Amino acid sequence: MPTLIFHGHACWEVQGEHRLLIDPFLSGNPAADVGPEHFRTLDAILLSHGHVDHIGDAEQIARATGALIVANYEIASHFADKGLAAHPLHIGGARQFPFGYVKLTIAHHGSTGPNGEAFGSPAGIVLHAGGKRVYHAGDTGVFLDMQLIAELNGPFDAALLPIGDNFTMGIDDAVKATEFIGARMHLPMHFGTFEQIAVDPQEFHRKAAAAGQAVTVLEPGGSYAIP
Ligand code: NI
Ligand code: MN
């Protein structure tokens, strides 16, 4: 069964029959537990949007491993132009890859690249792999269509949700998101990396539990084996 490994911020490794990485912001991330050199073999890198704290080390890791970059059309084209293997998707579109099924969903946020590149629309990521269903919300505020995303693509075994406020939904809005999504487990991300997003994940845990929703808080380097 797939295991989710939290590498800090919004970076998650999915280990199962295949090895995937989502939003690999490792270099320059004071909270990351590993660096880009940690990854020698990797099947794919999934990117939610173009901000530097999400694209991160994607180029270096893809070059070292040959991993396929999967992202929106604008980001995928950017990496394909650099000679890397990349597959474009866009909002609402899905594809069955050898390593799993990936669909991009809406997220309410920005996506401009670190050098001002127009990196299209931000996205959330639905991943079906190893018989399990995972939703990485990307960077976003809460929105009612999270209910629809769960109805169409769930039930989710795990939902990875930003809680850090300032750039994304904060704790109270993220608790509402857990009610919309109703995953078997919700795991917080995008908190604690910088002063602007320094919130207490245990507060999220307590408030979500009071709303009847399951939460597991991981430290960078921690893992959650999807049961
Ligand atoms: Ni962002
Ligand atoms: Mn971010």
PDB file of C-alpha atoms and ligand atoms in Angstrom:
ATOM      1  CA  MET A   1       0.000   0.000   0.000  1.00  0.00           C
ATOM      2  CA  PRO A   2       1.314   3.485  -0.687  1.00  0.00           C
ATOM      3  CA  THR A   3       3.054   5.386   2.061  1.00  0.00           C
ATOM      4  CA  LEU A   4       3.066   9.195   2.149  1.00  0.00           C
ATOM      5  CA  ILE A   5       6.325  10.738   3.361  1.00  0.00           C
ATOM      6  CA  PHE A   6       6.268  14.413   4.320  1.00  0.00           C
ATOM      7  CA  HIS A   7       9.396  16.314   3.313  1.00  0.00           C
ATOM      8  CA  GLY A   8       8.246  19.693   4.655  1.00  0.00           C
ATOM      9  CA  HIS A   9       6.119  22.528   3.241  1.00  0.00           C
ATOM     10  CA  ALA A  10       3.964  21.003   0.477  1.00  0.00           C
ATOM     11  CA  CYS A  11       6.400  18.272  -0.567  1.00  0.00           C
ATOM     12  CA  TRP A  12       5.204  14.694  -0.334  1.00  0.00           C
ATOM     13  CA  GLU A  13       6.787  11.512  -1.518  1.00  0.00           C
ATOM     14  CA  VAL A  14       4.471   8.662  -2.455  1.00  0.00           C
ATOM     15  CA  GLN A  15       6.143   5.295  -2.048  1.00  0.00           C
ATOM     16  CA  GLY A  16       4.494   2.139  -3.245  1.00  0.00           C
ATOM     17  CA  GLU A  17       4.968   0.053  -6.337  1.00  0.00           C
ATOM     18  CA  HIS A  18       6.222   3.339  -7.816  1.00  0.00           C
ATOM     19  CA  ARG A  19       7.974   6.324  -6.292  1.00  0.00           C
ATOM     20  CA  LEU A  20       6.488   9.772  -6.866  1.00  0.00           C
ATOM     21  CA  LEU A  21       7.253  13.240  -5.569  1.00  0.00           C
ATOM     22  CA  ILE A  22       4.863  16.195  -5.280  1.00  0.00           C
ATOM     23  CA  ASP A  23       6.047  19.841  -5.079  1.00  0.00           C
ATOM     24  CA  PRO A  24       9.741  19.191  -4.278  1.00  0.00           C
ATOM     25  CA  PHE A  25      10.788  22.379  -2.465  1.00  0.00           C
ATOM     26  CA  LEU A  26      13.920  21.142  -0.679  1.00  0.00           C
ATOM     27  CA  SER A  27      16.865  23.477  -1.417  1.00  0.00           C
ATOM     28  CA  GLY A  28      16.316  26.701   0.457  1.00  0.00           C
ATOM     29  CA  ASN A  29      13.603  25.166   2.600  1.00  0.00           C
ATOM     30  CA  PRO A  30      14.739  25.355   6.223  1.00  0.00           C
ATOM     31  CA  ALA A  31      12.136  22.732   7.164  1.00  0.00           C
ATOM     32  CA  ALA A  32      13.036  20.071   4.579  1.00  0.00           C
ATOM     33  CA  ASP A  33      14.395  16.814   5.988  1.00  0.00           C
ATOM     34  CA  VAL A  34      16.217  15.828   2.791  1.00  0.00           C
ATOM     35  CA  GLY A  35      17.893  17.561  -0.146  1.00  0.00           C
ATOM     36  CA  PRO A  36      17.349  16.967  -3.839  1.00  0.00           C
ATOM     37  CA  GLU A  37      20.276  14.507  -3.920  1.00  0.00           C
ATOM     38  CA  HIS A  38      18.167  12.161  -1.756  1.00  0.00           C
ATOM     39  CA  PHE A  39      16.295  11.106  -4.893  1.00  0.00           C
ATOM     40  CA  ARG A  40      18.255   8.782  -7.180  1.00  0.00           C
ATOM     41  CA  THR A  41      15.328   6.831  -8.566  1.00  0.00           C
ATOM     42  CA  LEU A  42      11.955   8.371  -9.149  1.00  0.00           C
ATOM     43  CA  ASP A  43       9.089   7.731 -11.547  1.00  0.00           C
ATOM     44  CA  ALA A  44       7.385  11.112 -11.621  1.00  0.00           C
ATOM     45  CA  ILE A  45       7.266  14.619 -10.167  1.00  0.00           C
ATOM     46  CA  LEU A  46       3.800  16.167  -9.855  1.00  0.00           C
ATOM     47  CA  LEU A  47       3.631  19.965  -9.594  1.00  0.00           C
ATOM     48  CA  SER A  48       0.604  21.871  -8.316  1.00  0.00           C
ATOM     49  CA  HIS A  49       1.598  25.348  -9.513  1.00  0.00           C
ATOM     50  CA  GLY A  50       4.466  27.574 -10.566  1.00  0.00           C
ATOM     51  CA  HIS A  51       5.497  29.239  -7.318  1.00  0.00           C
ATOM     52  CA  VAL A  52       9.113  28.643  -6.376  1.00  0.00           C
ATOM     53  CA  ASP A  53       8.184  26.914  -3.110  1.00  0.00           C
ATOM     54  CA  HIS A  54       6.437  24.220  -5.178  1.00  0.00           C
ATOM     55  CA  ILE A  55       8.489  23.823  -8.362  1.00  0.00           C
ATOM     56  CA  GLY A  56      11.553  23.908  -6.114  1.00  0.00           C
ATOM     57  CA  ASP A  57      14.148  21.365  -7.180  1.00  0.00           C
ATOM     58  CA  ALA A  58      12.002  19.739  -9.876  1.00  0.00           C
ATOM     59  CA  GLU A  59      14.514  20.424 -12.661  1.00  0.00           C
ATOM     60  CA  GLN A  60      17.533  19.065 -10.785  1.00  0.00           C
ATOM     61  CA  ILE A  61      15.701  15.965  -9.557  1.00  0.00           C
ATOM     62  CA  ALA A  62      14.158  15.252 -12.957  1.00  0.00           C
ATOM     63  CA  ARG A  63      17.580  15.551 -14.582  1.00  0.00           C
ATOM     64  CA  ALA A  64      19.161  13.203 -12.043  1.00  0.00           C
ATOM     65  CA  THR A  65      16.421  10.583 -12.122  1.00  0.00           C
ATOM     66  CA  GLY A  66      14.685  10.868 -15.481  1.00  0.00           C
ATOM     67  CA  ALA A  67      11.386  11.292 -13.639  1.00  0.00           C
ATOM     68  CA  LEU A  68       8.440  12.472 -15.734  1.00  0.00           C
ATOM     69  CA  ILE A  69       7.209  15.924 -14.759  1.00  0.00           C
ATOM     70  CA  VAL A  70       3.418  16.159 -14.716  1.00  0.00           C
ATOM     71  CA  ALA A  71       1.954  19.640 -14.410  1.00  0.00           C
ATOM     72  CA  ASN A  72      -0.287  22.113 -16.147  1.00  0.00           C
ATOM     73  CA  TYR A  73       0.446  22.841 -19.810  1.00  0.00           C
ATOM     74  CA  GLU A  74       2.441  25.999 -19.159  1.00  0.00           C
ATOM     75  CA  ILE A  75       4.720  24.440 -16.537  1.00  0.00           C
ATOM     76  CA  ALA A  76       5.117  21.176 -18.459  1.00  0.00           C
ATOM     77  CA  SER A  77       6.089  23.107 -21.607  1.00  0.00           C
ATOM     78  CA  HIS A  78       8.660  25.087 -19.620  1.00  0.00           C
ATOM     79  CA  PHE A  79      10.402  21.897 -18.525  1.00  0.00           C
ATOM     80  CA  ALA A  80      10.011  20.168 -21.896  1.00  0.00           C
ATOM     81  CA  ASP A  81      11.810  23.160 -23.449  1.00  0.00           C
ATOM     82  CA  LYS A  82      14.688  22.397 -21.091  1.00  0.00           C
ATOM     83  CA  GLY A  83      14.893  18.888 -22.508  1.00  0.00           C
ATOM     84  CA  LEU A  84      13.136  17.134 -19.656  1.00  0.00           C
ATOM     85  CA  ALA A  85      10.355  14.566 -19.939  1.00  0.00           C
ATOM     86  CA  ALA A  86       7.115  16.344 -19.144  1.00  0.00           C
ATOM     87  CA  HIS A  87       3.436  15.621 -19.625  1.00  0.00           C
ATOM     88  CA  PRO A  88       0.910  18.469 -19.746  1.00  0.00           C
ATOM     89  CA  LEU A  89      -2.485  18.243 -18.115  1.00  0.00           C
ATOM     90  CA  HIS A  90      -4.945  20.960 -17.273  1.00  0.00           C
ATOM     91  CA  ILE A  91      -7.799  21.616 -14.892  1.00  0.00           C
ATOM     92  CA  GLY A  92     -10.352  18.811 -14.993  1.00  0.00           C
ATOM     93  CA  GLY A  93      -8.144  16.642 -17.178  1.00  0.00           C
ATOM     94  CA  ALA A  94      -6.812  13.270 -16.102  1.00  0.00           C
ATOM     95  CA  ARG A  95      -4.546  10.598 -17.456  1.00  0.00           C
ATOM     96  CA  GLN A  96      -3.689   7.061 -16.501  1.00  0.00           C
ATOM     97  CA  PHE A  97       0.089   6.825 -16.287  1.00  0.00           C
ATOM     98  CA  PRO A  98       2.074   3.628 -15.596  1.00  0.00           C
ATOM     99  CA  PHE A  99       2.579   4.912 -12.037  1.00  0.00           C
ATOM    100  CA  GLY A 100      -1.017   5.942 -11.395  1.00  0.00           C
ATOM    101  CA  TYR A 101      -3.956   8.111 -12.392  1.00  0.00           C
ATOM    102  CA  VAL A 102      -3.489  11.884 -12.094  1.00  0.00           C
ATOM    103  CA  LYS A 103      -6.123  14.606 -12.440  1.00  0.00           C
ATOM    104  CA  LEU A 104      -5.687  18.338 -11.953  1.00  0.00           C
ATOM    105  CA  THR A 105      -8.427  20.148 -10.063  1.00  0.00           C
ATOM    106  CA  ILE A 106      -9.073  23.799  -9.354  1.00  0.00           C
ATOM    107  CA  ALA A 107      -7.220  25.755  -6.691  1.00  0.00           C
ATOM    108  CA  HIS A 108      -7.730  29.413  -5.866  1.00  0.00           C
ATOM    109  CA  HIS A 109      -4.258  30.932  -5.839  1.00  0.00           C
ATOM    110  CA  GLY A 110      -1.560  32.260  -8.229  1.00  0.00           C
ATOM    111  CA  SER A 111       1.021  30.459 -10.359  1.00  0.00           C
ATOM    112  CA  THR A 112       3.608  32.957 -11.635  1.00  0.00           C
ATOM    113  CA  GLY A 113       7.091  31.445 -11.923  1.00  0.00           C
ATOM    114  CA  PRO A 114      10.189  32.576 -10.011  1.00  0.00           C
ATOM    115  CA  ASN A 115      11.371  34.606 -13.022  1.00  0.00           C
ATOM    116  CA  GLY A 116       7.963  36.016 -13.839  1.00  0.00           C
ATOM    117  CA  GLU A 117       6.949  33.137 -16.098  1.00  0.00           C
ATOM    118  CA  ALA A 118       3.227  32.876 -16.850  1.00  0.00           C
ATOM    119  CA  PHE A 119       2.726  29.426 -15.400  1.00  0.00           C
ATOM    120  CA  GLY A 120      -1.000  29.114 -16.020  1.00  0.00           C
ATOM    121  CA  SER A 121      -3.569  28.261 -13.401  1.00  0.00           C
ATOM    122  CA  PRO A 122      -2.759  26.784 -10.005  1.00  0.00           C
ATOM    123  CA  ALA A 123      -4.101  23.302  -9.406  1.00  0.00           C
ATOM    124  CA  GLY A 124      -4.869  20.647  -6.887  1.00  0.00           C
ATOM    125  CA  ILE A 125      -3.788  17.099  -7.657  1.00  0.00           C
ATOM    126  CA  VAL A 126      -5.853  13.927  -7.481  1.00  0.00           C
ATOM    127  CA  LEU A 127      -3.716  10.786  -7.458  1.00  0.00           C
ATOM    128  CA  HIS A 128      -4.974   7.232  -7.592  1.00  0.00           C
ATOM    129  CA  ALA A 129      -2.127   4.785  -7.013  1.00  0.00           C
ATOM    130  CA  GLY A 130      -1.831   1.326  -5.514  1.00  0.00           C
ATOM    131  CA  GLY A 131      -5.594   1.149  -5.088  1.00  0.00           C
ATOM    132  CA  LYS A 132      -5.643   4.295  -2.919  1.00  0.00           C
ATOM    133  CA  ARG A 133      -6.948   7.783  -3.568  1.00  0.00           C
ATOM    134  CA  VAL A 134      -5.056  10.902  -2.511  1.00  0.00           C
ATOM    135  CA  TYR A 135      -5.922  14.592  -2.885  1.00  0.00           C
ATOM    136  CA  HIS A 136      -3.141  17.196  -2.651  1.00  0.00           C
ATOM    137  CA  ALA A 137      -5.007  20.512  -2.553  1.00  0.00           C
ATOM    138  CA  GLY A 138      -2.020  22.598  -3.661  1.00  0.00           C
ATOM    139  CA  ASP A 139      -2.056  26.165  -2.398  1.00  0.00           C
ATOM    140  CA  THR A 140      -5.636  27.378  -2.137  1.00  0.00           C
ATOM    141  CA  GLY A 141      -8.291  29.015  -0.097  1.00  0.00           C
ATOM    142  CA  VAL A 142     -11.220  26.871   0.905  1.00  0.00           C
ATOM    143  CA  PHE A 143     -13.960  26.448  -1.700  1.00  0.00           C
ATOM    144  CA  LEU A 144     -17.284  24.654  -1.778  1.00  0.00           C
ATOM    145  CA  ASP A 145     -16.333  22.637  -4.885  1.00  0.00           C
ATOM    146  CA  MET A 146     -14.034  20.569  -2.671  1.00  0.00           C
ATOM    147  CA  GLN A 147     -17.259  18.625  -2.072  1.00  0.00           C
ATOM    148  CA  LEU A 148     -17.535  17.979  -5.804  1.00  0.00           C
ATOM    149  CA  ILE A 149     -13.866  16.999  -6.081  1.00  0.00           C
ATOM    150  CA  ALA A 150     -14.429  14.418  -3.335  1.00  0.00           C
ATOM    151  CA  GLU A 151     -17.682  13.205  -4.893  1.00  0.00           C
ATOM    152  CA  LEU A 152     -16.145  12.749  -8.335  1.00  0.00           C
ATOM    153  CA  ASN A 153     -12.688  11.502  -7.358  1.00  0.00           C
ATOM    154  CA  GLY A 154     -13.013  10.068  -3.861  1.00  0.00           C
ATOM    155  CA  PRO A 155     -13.634   8.806  -1.384  1.00  0.00           C
ATOM    156  CA  PHE A 156     -10.138   9.897  -0.530  1.00  0.00           C
ATOM    157  CA  ASP A 157      -7.903   7.789   1.656  1.00  0.00           C
ATOM    158  CA  ALA A 158      -5.798  10.861   2.400  1.00  0.00           C
ATOM    159  CA  ALA A 159      -6.187  14.606   1.792  1.00  0.00           C
ATOM    160  CA  LEU A 160      -3.153  16.896   2.051  1.00  0.00           C
ATOM    161  CA  LEU A 161      -4.317  20.380   2.995  1.00  0.00           C
ATOM    162  CA  PRO A 162      -2.544  23.717   3.473  1.00  0.00           C
ATOM    163  CA  ILE A 163      -3.301  25.271   6.858  1.00  0.00           C
ATOM    164  CA  GLY A 164      -0.688  28.019   7.248  1.00  0.00           C
ATOM    165  CA  ASP A 165      -2.883  31.026   6.476  1.00  0.00           C
ATOM    166  CA  ASN A 166      -1.481  34.190   4.818  1.00  0.00           C
ATOM    167  CA  PHE A 167      -0.978  32.535   1.370  1.00  0.00           C
ATOM    168  CA  THR A 168      -3.604  29.787   1.698  1.00  0.00           C
ATOM    169  CA  MET A 169      -6.489  28.823   3.905  1.00  0.00           C
ATOM    170  CA  GLY A 170      -5.777  29.004   7.605  1.00  0.00           C
ATOM    171  CA  ILE A 171      -6.794  26.573  10.306  1.00  0.00           C
ATOM    172  CA  ASP A 172     -10.496  27.389  10.627  1.00  0.00           C
ATOM    173  CA  ASP A 173     -11.043  27.402   6.870  1.00  0.00           C
ATOM    174  CA  ALA A 174      -9.035  24.190   6.542  1.00  0.00           C
ATOM    175  CA  VAL A 175     -11.265  22.553   9.152  1.00  0.00           C
ATOM    176  CA  LYS A 176     -14.229  23.488   6.949  1.00  0.00           C
ATOM    177  CA  ALA A 177     -12.321  21.949   4.033  1.00  0.00           C
ATOM    178  CA  THR A 178     -12.056  18.639   5.913  1.00  0.00           C
ATOM    179  CA  GLU A 179     -15.838  18.682   6.281  1.00  0.00           C
ATOM    180  CA  PHE A 180     -16.251  19.263   2.542  1.00  0.00           C
ATOM    181  CA  ILE A 181     -13.728  16.548   1.623  1.00  0.00           C
ATOM    182  CA  GLY A 182     -14.401  13.919   4.299  1.00  0.00           C
ATOM    183  CA  ALA A 183     -11.241  11.963   3.638  1.00  0.00           C
ATOM    184  CA  ARG A 184     -10.354   8.976   5.794  1.00  0.00           C
ATOM    185  CA  MET A 185      -7.324  10.988   6.907  1.00  0.00           C
ATOM    186  CA  HIS A 186      -6.397  14.664   6.544  1.00  0.00           C
ATOM    187  CA  LEU A 187      -2.759  15.705   6.792  1.00  0.00           C
ATOM    188  CA  PRO A 188      -1.776  19.382   7.166  1.00  0.00           C
ATOM    189  CA  MET A 189       0.944  21.035   5.097  1.00  0.00           C
ATOM    190  CA  HIS A 190       2.193  24.517   4.141  1.00  0.00           C
ATOM    191  CA  PHE A 191       2.729  25.618   7.735  1.00  0.00           C
ATOM    192  CA  GLY A 192       5.749  26.434   9.856  1.00  0.00           C
ATOM    193  CA  THR A 193       8.203  26.854   6.995  1.00  0.00           C
ATOM    194  CA  PHE A 194       8.328  30.649   7.289  1.00  0.00           C
ATOM    195  CA  GLU A 195       7.241  33.186   9.878  1.00  0.00           C
ATOM    196  CA  GLN A 196       4.195  34.155   7.780  1.00  0.00           C
ATOM    197  CA  ILE A 197       2.763  30.640   7.989  1.00  0.00           C
ATOM    198  CA  ALA A 198       3.738  29.762  11.551  1.00  0.00           C
ATOM    199  CA  VAL A 199       0.554  28.168  12.899  1.00  0.00           C
ATOM    200  CA  ASP A 200       0.044  25.333  15.358  1.00  0.00           C
ATOM    201  CA  PRO A 201      -0.946  22.143  13.515  1.00  0.00           C
ATOM    202  CA  GLN A 202      -2.237  20.673  16.781  1.00  0.00           C
ATOM    203  CA  GLU A 203      -4.906  23.389  16.795  1.00  0.00           C
ATOM    204  CA  PHE A 204      -5.979  22.128  13.364  1.00  0.00           C
ATOM    205  CA  HIS A 205      -5.954  18.586  14.746  1.00  0.00           C
ATOM    206  CA  ARG A 206      -8.141  19.541  17.731  1.00  0.00           C
ATOM    207  CA  LYS A 207     -10.647  21.581  15.759  1.00  0.00           C
ATOM    208  CA  ALA A 208     -10.988  19.005  12.982  1.00  0.00           C
ATOM    209  CA  ALA A 209     -11.483  16.252  15.559  1.00  0.00           C
ATOM    210  CA  ALA A 210     -14.226  18.350  17.159  1.00  0.00           C
ATOM    211  CA  ALA A 211     -15.837  18.475  13.708  1.00  0.00           C
ATOM    212  CA  GLY A 212     -15.615  14.685  13.472  1.00  0.00           C
ATOM    213  CA  GLN A 213     -12.749  14.631  10.991  1.00  0.00           C
ATOM    214  CA  ALA A 214      -9.555  12.574  11.250  1.00  0.00           C
ATOM    215  CA  VAL A 215      -6.189  14.341  11.193  1.00  0.00           C
ATOM    216  CA  THR A 216      -2.604  13.124  11.385  1.00  0.00           C
ATOM    217  CA  VAL A 217       0.107  15.747  11.884  1.00  0.00           C
ATOM    218  CA  LEU A 218       3.529  14.811  10.504  1.00  0.00           C
ATOM    219  CA  GLU A 219       6.907  16.409  11.124  1.00  0.00           C
ATOM    220  CA  PRO A 220       9.218  16.625   8.114  1.00  0.00           C
ATOM    221  CA  GLY A 221      10.570  13.130   7.605  1.00  0.00           C
ATOM    222  CA  GLY A 222       7.431  11.586   9.069  1.00  0.00           C
ATOM    223  CA  SER A 223       5.331   9.145   7.120  1.00  0.00           C
ATOM    224  CA  TYR A 224       1.767   7.921   6.941  1.00  0.00           C
ATOM    225  CA  ALA A 225       1.164   4.413   5.636  1.00  0.00           C
ATOM    226  CA  ILE A 226      -2.278   4.472   4.042  1.00  0.00           C
ATOM    227  CA  PRO A 227      -4.133   1.546   5.629  1.00  0.00           C
TER     228      PRO A 227
HETATM  229 NI    NI B   1       1.894  29.197  -3.997  1.00  0.00          NI
HETATM  230 MN    MN B   2       3.189  27.856  -1.504  1.00  0.00          MN
END
